XYZ file of C-alpha atoms in Angstrom:
191
model
C 0.000 0.000 0.000
C 1.299 3.460 -0.864
C 0.699 6.800 0.828
C 2.755 8.968 -1.551
C 2.311 9.332 -5.288
C 6.089 9.124 -5.713
C 5.816 5.441 -4.647
C 3.534 4.573 -7.577
C 6.311 3.764 -10.104
C 7.795 1.097 -7.803
C 4.351 -0.314 -7.006
C 3.405 -0.543 -10.689
C 6.687 -2.286 -11.483
C 5.927 -4.765 -8.694
C 2.656 -5.669 -10.403
C 4.639 -6.750 -13.457
C 7.739 -8.239 -11.797
C 6.505 -11.873 -11.773
C 6.109 -11.738 -15.556
C 9.596 -10.425 -16.295
C 11.246 -13.842 -15.966
C 8.221 -16.048 -16.737
C 6.986 -14.327 -19.891
C 9.240 -11.488 -21.122
C 7.067 -10.887 -24.193
C 3.896 -10.401 -22.143
C 5.893 -8.331 -19.647
C 6.987 -5.945 -22.413
C 3.453 -5.669 -23.767
C 1.887 -4.914 -20.379
C 4.712 -2.627 -19.268
C 3.768 -0.282 -22.124
C 0.504 0.575 -20.346
C 0.954 -0.452 -16.706
C 4.506 0.547 -15.716
C 4.351 4.134 -14.503
C 7.511 6.220 -14.591
C 8.406 9.252 -12.535
C 7.578 12.477 -14.359
C 10.364 13.955 -16.458
C 9.273 17.439 -15.482
C 6.258 19.602 -14.813
C 3.248 19.504 -17.121
C 1.118 22.616 -17.473
C -2.446 21.565 -18.240
C -4.090 24.280 -16.180
C -6.671 21.763 -14.987
C -8.288 22.009 -11.545
C -8.102 19.542 -8.641
C -4.307 19.451 -8.594
C -3.852 17.604 -11.890
C -0.616 19.464 -12.686
C 0.800 18.680 -9.228
C 0.136 14.958 -9.749
C 1.565 14.985 -13.279
C 4.719 16.634 -11.929
C 5.283 13.445 -9.895
C 4.294 10.640 -12.284
C 4.025 10.297 -16.052
C 0.579 8.903 -16.829
C 0.819 9.196 -20.619
C -0.930 6.154 -22.085
C -1.040 4.474 -18.678
C -3.640 2.678 -16.648
C -4.007 1.891 -12.980
C -6.362 -1.054 -12.752
C -9.749 0.015 -14.091
C -8.606 3.647 -14.618
C -7.057 4.703 -17.924
C -5.594 8.207 -18.151
C -6.696 10.241 -21.191
C -7.048 7.295 -23.592
C -6.942 9.373 -26.768
C -4.402 10.268 -29.429
C -2.687 13.628 -29.283
C 0.719 15.233 -29.831
C 1.371 15.651 -26.098
C -0.278 15.354 -22.690
C -2.409 18.465 -23.178
C -3.462 17.299 -26.663
C -4.533 13.875 -25.372
C -6.547 15.471 -22.574
C -8.285 17.863 -24.979
C -9.051 15.015 -27.418
C -10.401 12.737 -24.700
C -12.535 15.497 -23.178
C -13.994 16.324 -26.609
C -14.768 12.647 -27.300
C -16.682 12.242 -24.018
C -18.560 15.507 -24.570
C -19.974 14.072 -27.806
C -22.080 11.743 -25.649
C -22.639 13.900 -22.551
C -23.575 17.559 -22.249
C -21.725 18.922 -19.231
C -20.682 22.267 -17.846
C -17.456 23.983 -18.856
C -16.031 23.595 -15.338
C -15.830 19.810 -15.828
C -12.907 18.338 -17.808
C -12.807 14.616 -18.535
C -9.325 13.223 -17.847
C -9.702 9.459 -18.016
C -11.853 6.426 -18.335
C -12.896 4.001 -15.647
C -14.761 0.790 -16.346
C -17.822 2.465 -14.788
C -17.539 5.613 -16.912
C -15.477 8.736 -17.568
C -13.466 10.361 -14.763
C -13.464 14.148 -14.595
C -11.892 16.980 -12.642
C -13.570 20.207 -11.638
C -12.959 22.998 -9.125
C -14.800 20.735 -6.636
C -12.460 17.765 -7.090
C -12.426 14.454 -8.962
C -15.574 12.600 -9.924
C -16.902 9.710 -11.934
C -19.755 9.970 -14.418
C -21.195 6.565 -13.559
C -22.795 5.344 -16.770
C -23.500 1.919 -15.261
C -26.281 3.552 -13.204
C -29.603 4.343 -14.842
C -29.918 7.211 -15.220
C -26.178 8.015 -15.207
C -25.061 9.826 -12.059
C -22.048 11.668 -10.733
C -20.063 10.025 -7.954
C -17.555 12.085 -5.961
C -14.140 10.390 -5.772
C -11.651 12.815 -4.214
C -10.884 16.418 -3.445
C -7.719 16.233 -5.517
C -6.213 14.144 -8.292
C -3.235 12.950 -6.230
C -5.534 11.464 -3.569
C -7.601 9.764 -6.269
C -4.504 8.231 -7.893
C -3.140 6.930 -4.584
C -6.492 5.363 -3.648
C -6.902 3.886 -7.152
C -3.408 2.365 -7.009
C -4.124 0.884 -3.591
C -7.485 -0.461 -4.790
C -5.883 -2.135 -7.789
C -3.057 -3.530 -5.674
C -5.568 -5.000 -3.210
C -7.677 -6.317 -6.095
C -4.667 -8.165 -7.511
C -3.599 -9.556 -4.121
C -7.026 -10.448 -2.741
C -9.361 -11.141 -5.655
C -7.300 -12.250 -8.672
C -6.624 -15.953 -8.247
C -8.009 -15.831 -4.709
C -11.370 -15.221 -3.126
C -10.318 -13.069 -0.180
C -13.131 -10.521 -0.091
C -12.501 -9.880 3.607
C -8.868 -9.033 2.790
C -10.021 -6.633 0.073
C -12.360 -4.860 2.498
C -9.592 -4.739 5.123
C -7.279 -3.132 2.548
C -9.940 -0.492 1.816
C -10.287 0.242 5.517
C -6.500 0.475 5.946
C -6.212 2.756 2.914
C -8.903 5.049 4.309
C -6.765 5.667 7.423
C -3.747 6.934 5.463
C -3.043 10.666 5.919
C -3.181 11.259 2.144
C -6.770 9.984 2.035
C -8.384 13.025 3.657
C -11.163 14.056 1.280
C -10.969 10.803 -0.709
C -13.960 8.488 -1.114
C -11.850 5.358 -0.632
C -14.789 2.934 -0.376
C -16.251 4.280 -3.629
C -12.912 3.901 -5.433
C -12.411 0.350 -4.111
C -16.000 -0.543 -5.134
C -15.468 0.932 -8.602
C -12.271 -1.134 -9.008
C -13.997 -4.311 -7.858
C -17.234 -3.976 -9.782
C -15.959 -2.053 -12.828
């Protein structure tokens, strides 16, 4: 479990480590989307909810953390991918200008706004907005911990109690103030 975003690159590499020796070809394929590197430098997107602060720590270009995929759209750079992804989601949903879609979750698009990070839950009928976190860094840490617990407790095992215990432990971390940890863990588990 991590409490700092700077620990995410090592955690993501740990998810892939068993494959490196067993199946180098699969390792290389998955590393292209799962292995998260430290950021090379600051990124100026101008987005709310601390997106730039998070992107100054980790490089999420073309990456996914479990059920969350960051700006899955083509573009010349980070800003271009974000603009393209936001425009693609807006073709299906009419939303206010203060909302910017930054990624996709199995349950629907993830957005940032001056109020924080949210999920447009399209699995609900009618679709609804679910608050996820006050800031993007908190969301990413909780999502990484949810995926890590999912892999340890639910993939190849049936340890639902362990998964719930991991959610409870994550919720006590100092970085989780203002983060809807249970919602993020549920979204990872149920998609």
